[in-house]
Short mmCIF file of C-alpha atoms in Angstrom, two decimals:
data_model
loop_
_atom_site.label_atom_id
_atom_site.label_comp_id
_atom_site.label_asym_id
_atom_site.label_seq_id
_atom_site.Cartn_x
_atom_site.Cartn_y
_atom_site.Cartn_z
CA MET A 1 24.45 132.37 -37.99
CA LEU A 2 24.10 128.63 -39.21
CA LEU A 3 24.96 129.87 -42.93
CA LEU A 4 28.28 131.56 -41.69
CA GLU A 5 28.73 128.99 -40.03
CA LEU A 6 28.21 127.02 -43.11
CA PHE A 7 30.02 128.21 -45.51
CA TRP A 8 33.07 129.00 -42.74
CA SER A 9 32.99 125.41 -43.39
CA PHE A 10 33.02 124.49 -46.60
CA VAL A 11 36.31 127.76 -47.09
CA LYS A 12 38.77 125.56 -44.74
CA ILE A 13 37.81 122.30 -46.75
CA GLY A 14 38.52 124.51 -49.93
CA PHE A 15 41.75 125.43 -48.59
CA THR A 16 42.55 122.43 -47.31
CA SER A 17 41.59 119.93 -50.08
CA PHE A 18 44.01 119.20 -52.73
CA GLY A 19 41.72 117.23 -55.66
CA GLY A 20 39.86 113.91 -54.71
CA LEU A 21 38.90 112.34 -52.15
CA SER A 22 41.88 114.63 -49.74
CA MET A 23 38.38 116.44 -49.19
CA ILE A 24 36.76 113.16 -47.00
CA PRO A 25 39.04 113.71 -43.94
CA LEU A 26 37.94 117.11 -42.95
CA ILE A 27 34.43 117.59 -44.62
CA SER A 28 33.98 114.10 -42.44
CA SER A 29 35.44 115.84 -39.25
CA GLU A 30 34.03 119.10 -39.60
CA MET A 31 29.63 117.19 -40.58
CA ILE A 32 30.32 115.44 -37.96
CA SER A 33 31.59 117.84 -35.15
CA HIS A 34 28.76 120.78 -36.14
CA GLY A 35 25.66 117.40 -36.11
CA TRP A 36 25.21 117.94 -39.84
CA MET A 37 25.69 114.07 -40.91
CA THR A 38 26.36 111.01 -39.04
CA ALA A 39 29.00 108.85 -39.71
CA SER A 40 26.96 106.80 -41.70
CA GLU A 41 25.51 109.61 -43.66
CA VAL A 42 29.27 110.60 -44.48
CA SER A 43 29.78 107.15 -46.11
CA ASP A 44 26.61 107.90 -47.89
CA ILE A 45 27.44 110.80 -49.36
CA VAL A 46 30.95 109.39 -50.73
CA ALA A 47 29.03 107.03 -52.37
CA ILE A 48 25.97 109.57 -53.16
CA ALA A 49 28.48 111.09 -54.81
CA GLU A 50 30.87 109.05 -56.70
CA MET A 51 27.55 107.60 -58.65
CA THR A 52 26.41 111.71 -59.74
CA PRO A 53 28.12 114.17 -62.06
CA GLY A 54 30.14 116.92 -60.61
CA PRO A 55 33.20 117.10 -58.42
CA LEU A 56 33.04 115.32 -54.99
CA GLY A 57 33.43 117.37 -52.39
CA LEU A 58 31.23 120.25 -54.66
CA ASN A 59 28.53 116.87 -53.79
CA CYS A 60 28.89 116.86 -50.25
CA ALA A 61 28.66 121.03 -50.32
CA THR A 62 25.26 120.60 -52.09
CA PHE A 63 24.26 117.47 -50.08
CA ALA A 64 25.58 119.40 -46.56
CA GLY A 65 24.33 122.59 -46.79
CA MET A 66 20.94 121.16 -48.67
CA ARG A 67 20.33 119.19 -44.86
CA ALA A 68 21.71 122.05 -43.16
CA ALA A 69 19.99 125.46 -44.43
CA GLY A 70 18.28 124.23 -47.24
CA VAL A 71 18.42 124.92 -50.63
CA ILE A 72 20.38 127.98 -49.59
CA GLY A 73 22.83 125.91 -47.28
CA ALA A 74 23.74 124.71 -50.23
CA PHE A 75 24.24 127.47 -52.44
CA VAL A 76 26.18 128.67 -49.36
CA ALA A 77 28.30 125.90 -48.93
CA ASN A 78 28.77 125.49 -52.84
CA MET A 79 30.38 129.30 -52.68
CA GLY A 80 32.61 128.44 -49.09
CA ALA A 81 34.38 125.20 -51.30
CA LEU A 82 34.63 127.03 -54.66
CA SER A 83 36.46 129.95 -52.59
CA PRO A 84 39.78 129.00 -53.67
CA THR A 85 38.67 129.18 -56.70
CA PHE A 86 37.69 132.45 -56.88
CA THR A 87 41.27 133.98 -54.93
CA LEU A 88 43.13 131.90 -55.21
CA ALA A 89 43.14 130.45 -59.08
CA ALA A 90 41.60 133.56 -59.64
CA LEU A 91 45.21 135.29 -58.36
CA ALA A 92 46.56 132.71 -60.44
CA SER A 93 45.00 132.83 -63.97
CA VAL A 94 46.82 136.46 -64.37
CA PHE A 95 49.86 135.47 -62.93
CA PHE A 96 50.14 132.15 -65.31
CA GLU A 97 53.22 132.63 -67.09
CA HIS A 98 55.12 133.35 -62.77
CA PHE A 99 52.38 129.79 -61.43
CA ARG A 100 53.63 127.48 -64.14
CA ASP A 101 57.23 127.04 -63.22
CA ASN A 102 56.62 127.90 -59.60
CA LYS A 103 59.47 124.91 -57.65
CA ARG A 104 57.88 126.15 -54.57
CA LEU A 105 54.71 124.93 -55.25
CA GLY A 106 55.86 121.70 -56.74
CA GLN A 107 57.79 121.38 -53.39
CA ILE A 108 55.20 122.34 -51.31
CA MET A 109 53.08 119.18 -52.98
CA THR A 110 56.19 117.24 -52.33
CA GLY A 111 54.74 116.91 -48.43
CA VAL A 112 51.26 117.94 -49.18
CA ARG A 113 50.20 114.92 -50.56
CA PRO A 114 51.41 112.04 -48.26
CA ALA A 115 50.37 113.94 -45.97
CA CYS A 116 46.95 113.48 -47.78
CA VAL A 117 47.47 109.74 -48.07
CA GLY A 118 48.12 109.30 -44.06
CA MET A 119 44.90 111.06 -43.46
CA VAL A 120 43.09 110.04 -45.65
CA ALA A 121 44.17 106.12 -44.26
CA GLY A 122 43.16 107.14 -40.96
CA VAL A 123 39.36 108.39 -42.01
CA VAL A 124 38.81 104.85 -44.46
CA ILE A 125 39.04 103.58 -40.28
CA ASP A 126 37.00 106.11 -38.89
CA LEU A 127 34.23 104.90 -41.48
CA ALA A 128 35.11 101.06 -41.69
CA LEU A 129 34.19 101.17 -38.28
CA VAL A 130 31.25 102.73 -38.29
CA ASN A 131 29.60 100.44 -41.74
CA TYR A 132 31.23 97.32 -40.78
CA ALA A 133 29.15 97.48 -37.48
CA ASP A 134 25.69 96.90 -36.78
CA SER A 135 23.09 99.17 -34.58
CA ALA A 136 24.42 97.78 -31.70
CA GLY A 137 27.89 98.56 -32.71
CA LYS A 138 28.28 94.52 -33.18
CA ILE A 139 30.86 93.54 -36.15
CA ASP A 140 27.98 93.16 -38.89
CA VAL A 141 30.19 90.34 -40.34
CA TYR A 142 27.94 90.51 -43.77
CA SER A 143 28.76 93.36 -44.42
CA LEU A 144 32.49 93.08 -43.96
CA ILE A 145 32.19 89.93 -46.38
CA LEU A 146 30.48 92.25 -49.17
CA GLY A 147 33.62 95.20 -47.80
CA ALA A 148 36.13 92.08 -49.52
CA VAL A 149 34.02 91.19 -52.44
CA ASP A 150 33.96 95.02 -53.45
CA LEU A 151 37.51 95.28 -52.74
CA VAL A 152 38.60 92.40 -54.75
CA LEU A 153 36.58 92.92 -58.67
CA LEU A 154 38.02 96.87 -57.48
CA ILE A 155 41.75 97.04 -57.64
CA LYS A 156 42.05 93.25 -58.40
CA PHE A 157 39.01 92.55 -61.71
CA LYS A 158 39.08 96.80 -61.91
CA VAL A 159 35.09 97.06 -62.17
CA SER A 160 34.81 100.77 -62.40
CA ILE A 161 32.86 102.86 -59.18
CA PRO A 162 29.53 103.06 -60.00
CA LYS A 163 29.35 99.43 -60.44
CA VAL A 164 30.81 97.96 -57.78
CA LEU A 165 28.15 100.33 -55.90
CA LEU A 166 25.59 99.25 -57.55
CA PHE A 167 25.51 95.67 -57.22
CA SER A 168 26.26 96.11 -52.80
CA ALA A 169 23.10 98.19 -53.79
CA LEU A 170 21.43 95.45 -54.88
CA VAL A 171 23.03 92.63 -52.60
CA GLY A 172 22.68 95.09 -49.46
CA ILE A 173 17.99 95.19 -50.74
CA ILE A 174 18.24 90.83 -50.49
CA LEU A 175 20.13 90.73 -47.59
CA TYR A 176 18.51 93.10 -45.12
CA GLY A 177 15.51 94.11 -47.38
CA VAL A 178 14.35 91.36 -48.47
CA ILE A 179 15.91 88.09 -46.25
CA GLY A 180 15.83 90.38 -42.86
CA LEU A 181 19.76 89.54 -41.87
CA MET B 1 30.28 135.89 -74.25
CA LEU B 2 30.29 134.62 -70.80
CA ALA B 3 26.84 132.91 -71.93
CA LYS B 4 28.62 130.58 -74.01
CA LEU B 5 31.00 129.76 -71.57
CA TYR B 6 28.33 129.22 -68.90
CA TRP B 7 27.31 126.97 -71.88
CA GLN B 8 30.35 125.21 -72.79
CA PHE B 9 30.45 124.35 -68.74
CA LEU B 10 27.67 123.46 -67.51
CA LYS B 11 27.41 120.86 -70.85
CA PHE B 12 30.59 119.99 -69.79
CA GLY B 13 29.58 119.15 -66.22
CA SER B 14 26.48 116.96 -66.74
CA PHE B 15 28.79 114.69 -67.82
CA THR B 16 31.54 114.04 -65.37
CA PHE B 17 31.09 111.19 -63.29
CA GLY B 18 33.86 110.70 -60.46
CA GLY B 19 37.11 112.34 -60.76
CA GLY B 20 37.79 115.85 -62.86
CA TRP B 21 39.04 113.92 -65.91
CA SER B 22 36.22 114.11 -68.29
CA ILE B 23 36.41 117.32 -68.08
CA VAL B 24 39.87 117.70 -69.31
CA ALA B 25 39.21 114.28 -72.01
CA GLN B 26 36.54 117.13 -72.84
CA MET B 27 37.31 120.22 -73.06
CA LYS B 28 40.70 118.66 -74.92
CA GLU B 29 38.05 117.40 -77.64
CA LEU B 30 35.90 120.67 -77.33
CA TYR B 31 38.92 123.84 -77.90
CA VAL B 32 41.97 121.28 -78.51
CA ASN B 33 40.63 119.17 -81.16
CA GLN B 34 37.88 121.56 -82.87
CA GLU B 35 37.81 124.72 -81.80
CA LYS B 36 41.66 124.90 -81.52
CA SER B 37 41.66 127.73 -78.98
CA LEU B 38 43.78 125.92 -76.92
CA THR B 39 46.93 123.72 -77.32
CA ASP B 40 47.59 120.38 -75.67
CA GLU B 41 50.24 122.20 -73.89
CA GLU B 42 48.24 124.87 -72.88
CA LEU B 43 46.05 122.15 -71.26
CA LEU B 44 48.81 120.54 -69.70
CA ASP B 45 49.79 122.97 -68.00
CA ILE B 46 45.69 124.56 -66.97
CA THR B 47 45.70 121.36 -65.84
CA SER B 48 48.73 120.69 -64.10
CA ILE B 49 48.15 124.17 -61.76
CA GLY B 50 44.99 123.46 -61.24
CA ARG B 51 45.58 120.17 -59.61
CA SER B 52 48.48 121.88 -57.48
CA LEU B 53 46.14 124.61 -56.40
CA PRO B 54 44.20 124.19 -53.77
CA GLY B 55 40.19 123.44 -53.66
CA THR B 56 38.73 121.45 -56.79
CA MET B 57 40.56 121.07 -59.38
CA ILE B 58 37.98 121.75 -61.79
CA GLY B 59 36.66 124.41 -60.65
CA ASN B 60 40.42 125.80 -60.84
CA ILE B 61 40.65 125.17 -65.24
CA ALA B 62 37.70 126.73 -65.50
CA MET B 63 38.83 129.61 -63.88
CA PHE B 64 41.86 129.72 -65.84
CA TYR B 65 39.66 128.50 -68.44
CA GLY B 66 37.04 131.38 -68.68
CA HIS B 67 39.53 133.69 -67.36
CA ARG B 68 41.75 133.12 -70.55
CA ILE B 69 39.24 133.78 -72.29
CA ALA B 70 36.98 136.62 -71.31
CA GLY B 71 39.14 137.60 -67.51
CA PHE B 72 37.60 136.97 -64.14
CA TRP B 73 33.32 137.13 -65.41
CA GLY B 74 34.94 134.73 -67.87
CA GLY B 75 36.09 132.35 -65.64
CA VAL B 76 33.65 132.59 -62.86
CA ALA B 77 30.84 132.06 -65.80
CA CYS B 78 32.24 128.93 -66.69
CA VAL B 79 32.84 128.00 -62.82
CA PHE B 80 29.02 128.46 -62.73
CA GLY B 81 28.26 126.57 -65.84
CA MET B 82 30.02 123.60 -64.32
CA ILE B 83 27.97 123.43 -61.45
CA THR B 84 24.54 123.40 -62.30
CA VAL B 85 23.60 120.46 -63.82
CA PRO B 86 26.03 118.22 -60.97
CA MET B 87 24.01 120.62 -57.93
CA ILE B 88 20.03 120.46 -59.36
CA ILE B 89 21.01 116.64 -59.56
CA LEU B 90 22.47 116.68 -55.66
CA LEU B 91 19.69 119.07 -55.11
CA LEU B 92 16.72 116.42 -55.96
CA ILE B 93 18.69 113.15 -54.40
CA THR B 94 19.55 114.93 -50.79
CA SER B 95 15.68 115.46 -50.49
CA PHE B 96 14.67 111.65 -51.88
CA TYR B 97 17.32 110.86 -49.25
CA THR B 98 16.33 112.64 -47.15
CA ALA B 99 12.85 111.49 -47.18
CA PHE B 100 13.18 107.90 -48.09
CA GLN B 101 16.08 107.47 -45.33
CA SER B 102 14.19 104.88 -43.22
CA ASN B 103 12.32 103.15 -45.51
CA LEU B 104 13.25 100.00 -45.50
CA TRP B 105 14.61 99.22 -48.47
CA VAL B 106 16.63 102.20 -49.32
CA ALA B 107 18.03 101.88 -46.10
CA SER B 108 18.97 98.27 -47.15
CA ALA B 109 20.25 99.79 -50.32
CA MET B 110 22.59 102.26 -48.51
CA ARG B 111 23.47 99.83 -46.06
CA GLY B 112 24.91 97.87 -48.94
CA VAL B 113 26.21 100.49 -50.18
CA ARG B 114 28.17 101.94 -47.55
CA THR B 115 30.49 98.32 -47.16
CA ALA B 116 31.44 99.71 -50.40
CA VAL B 117 33.19 103.17 -49.54
CA ALA B 118 35.49 101.66 -47.06
CA PRO B 119 37.12 99.53 -50.62
CA VAL B 120 36.15 102.68 -52.69
CA ILE B 121 38.74 105.20 -51.12
CA LEU B 122 41.57 102.55 -50.13
CA SER B 123 41.67 101.39 -54.19
CA ALA B 124 41.56 105.37 -55.31
CA LEU B 125 44.56 105.80 -52.29
CA LEU B 126 46.68 102.86 -53.66
CA GLY B 127 46.34 104.97 -56.96
CA MET B 128 46.77 108.04 -55.12
CA ILE B 129 50.55 105.85 -53.92
CA LYS B 130 52.83 107.14 -57.33
CA SER B 131 52.47 110.28 -57.07
CA ALA B 132 52.50 111.06 -53.83
CA PHE B 133 55.86 109.33 -53.00
CA LYS B 134 58.56 110.58 -54.54
CA VAL B 135 61.41 110.09 -52.58
CA PRO B 136 61.53 108.21 -48.80
CA PRO B 137 60.96 110.49 -46.01
CA CYS B 138 57.07 111.15 -47.22
CA PHE B 139 56.50 107.47 -45.83
CA ALA B 140 57.52 108.69 -42.98
CA VAL B 141 55.28 112.30 -43.83
CA ALA B 142 52.24 110.44 -44.32
CA ALA B 143 52.74 107.87 -41.79
CA VAL B 144 53.32 110.57 -38.49
CA MET B 145 49.94 112.79 -40.80
CA PHE B 146 48.16 109.09 -39.95
CA ALA B 147 49.20 109.42 -36.52
CA LEU B 148 48.19 112.23 -35.42
CA TYR B 149 45.19 112.56 -37.23
CA PHE B 150 44.18 108.94 -36.04
CA GLY B 151 45.13 109.41 -32.66
CA PHE B 152 45.23 112.20 -32.08
CA ARG B 153 43.38 113.54 -33.69
CA VAL B 154 45.15 117.01 -34.83
CA SER B 155 42.95 119.31 -37.29
CA CYS B 156 43.65 118.81 -40.72
CA VAL B 157 43.79 122.50 -41.89
CA TRP B 158 47.03 122.35 -39.55
CA LEU B 159 48.19 119.11 -41.26
CA VAL B 160 48.05 119.60 -44.02
CA VAL B 161 50.56 123.75 -43.62
CA ILE B 162 52.37 120.80 -41.81
CA GLY B 163 53.10 118.80 -44.56
CA ALA B 164 54.35 121.83 -47.06
CA PHE B 165 56.59 123.27 -44.29
CA LEU B 166 58.08 119.76 -44.39
CA GLY B 167 57.27 119.22 -48.62
CA LEU B 168 59.04 122.39 -48.87
CA ALA B 169 62.23 120.97 -46.38
CA ILE B 170 62.78 118.12 -47.54
CA CYS B 171 63.03 118.98 -51.20
CA GLU B 172 65.77 121.74 -49.74
CA TYR B 173 67.71 118.77 -48.05
CA TYR B 174 67.28 116.85 -51.32
CA GLU B 175 68.48 119.36 -53.51
CA ARG B 176 71.96 120.87 -51.07
CA VAL B 177 72.38 118.25 -49.11
CA LYS B 178 72.18 115.14 -51.60
CA ASN B 179 71.74 117.24 -55.18
CA ILE B 180 68.68 116.38 -56.57
CA ASN B 181 65.82 117.66 -57.87
CA VAL B 182 62.97 116.06 -56.14
CA VAL B 183 60.01 118.21 -57.97
CA ALA B 184 61.38 117.85 -61.36
#
């Protein structure tokens, strides 16, 4: 049952993600292990999700769901990713006062946040290994230089993410399309 | 009422790029400044709980607000409103991407874009550092989780669960032995 598998994958992704980026490691491993996306496509969806409205996790769900099982797949994947919202958050709304000063929640997050940092650091390396290599698996120097320029633009010059992605797309077209490297 | 909530969040959802913070800003403008149906403090509470529950932050925030105004179905209306436009846009992009993936120009552009993905994640990671490392043991948690993920390919589900327990242990240790409240 493809739809059920898709739903369950995104339920797992939903329940173990705490804000934007923390979803990427599990999305990456779920998508690649089911064969719904390649490692390059995971990078593409991260880039596409950053350039379009809507939260990253849901955009990934739409992309992966649509590719795996069409529009219905996209809807099912979204419902999976939103399952914590329809269950936990709905429950928390009822007991809102109780949740507001909940010490345990803060304690749990004290450990979950650094855990997410560790996982995300791992996925950055995973993606970098694919993105800076050519089709034969050798290091592509031009893409490595472009990546370094992107990093400087983002961190040193505080250029916004969509602008950096657009810049990289243009350089990509020139390097690989026009010049034909 | 449900239609109104759906429509309001449909508009919010159309203008969120990147993170979910722009939705919070739009909610502040409409509900706190104009309608005065929500106070600044209430919005802050909704945001901070939405952020610490699993799942999509703005999905949770939409659920909280809708539930507050019109119960569970109010929350559902807000969540569906919020996802409508992004989902349609992404369905279109996905079909375009699938159709033109092997086109030379699209492929070249995507190859360029991919070089920016690791830097984008890395720069966001730097922004997380301040809130993620409240006490020194948190660095150890991050290092161990990195090793388990990257070296041993332990499932992220387990890593989050282990992280949660380590968080409880670290906070209790600091509170009982050192008399420091980490969470506050």
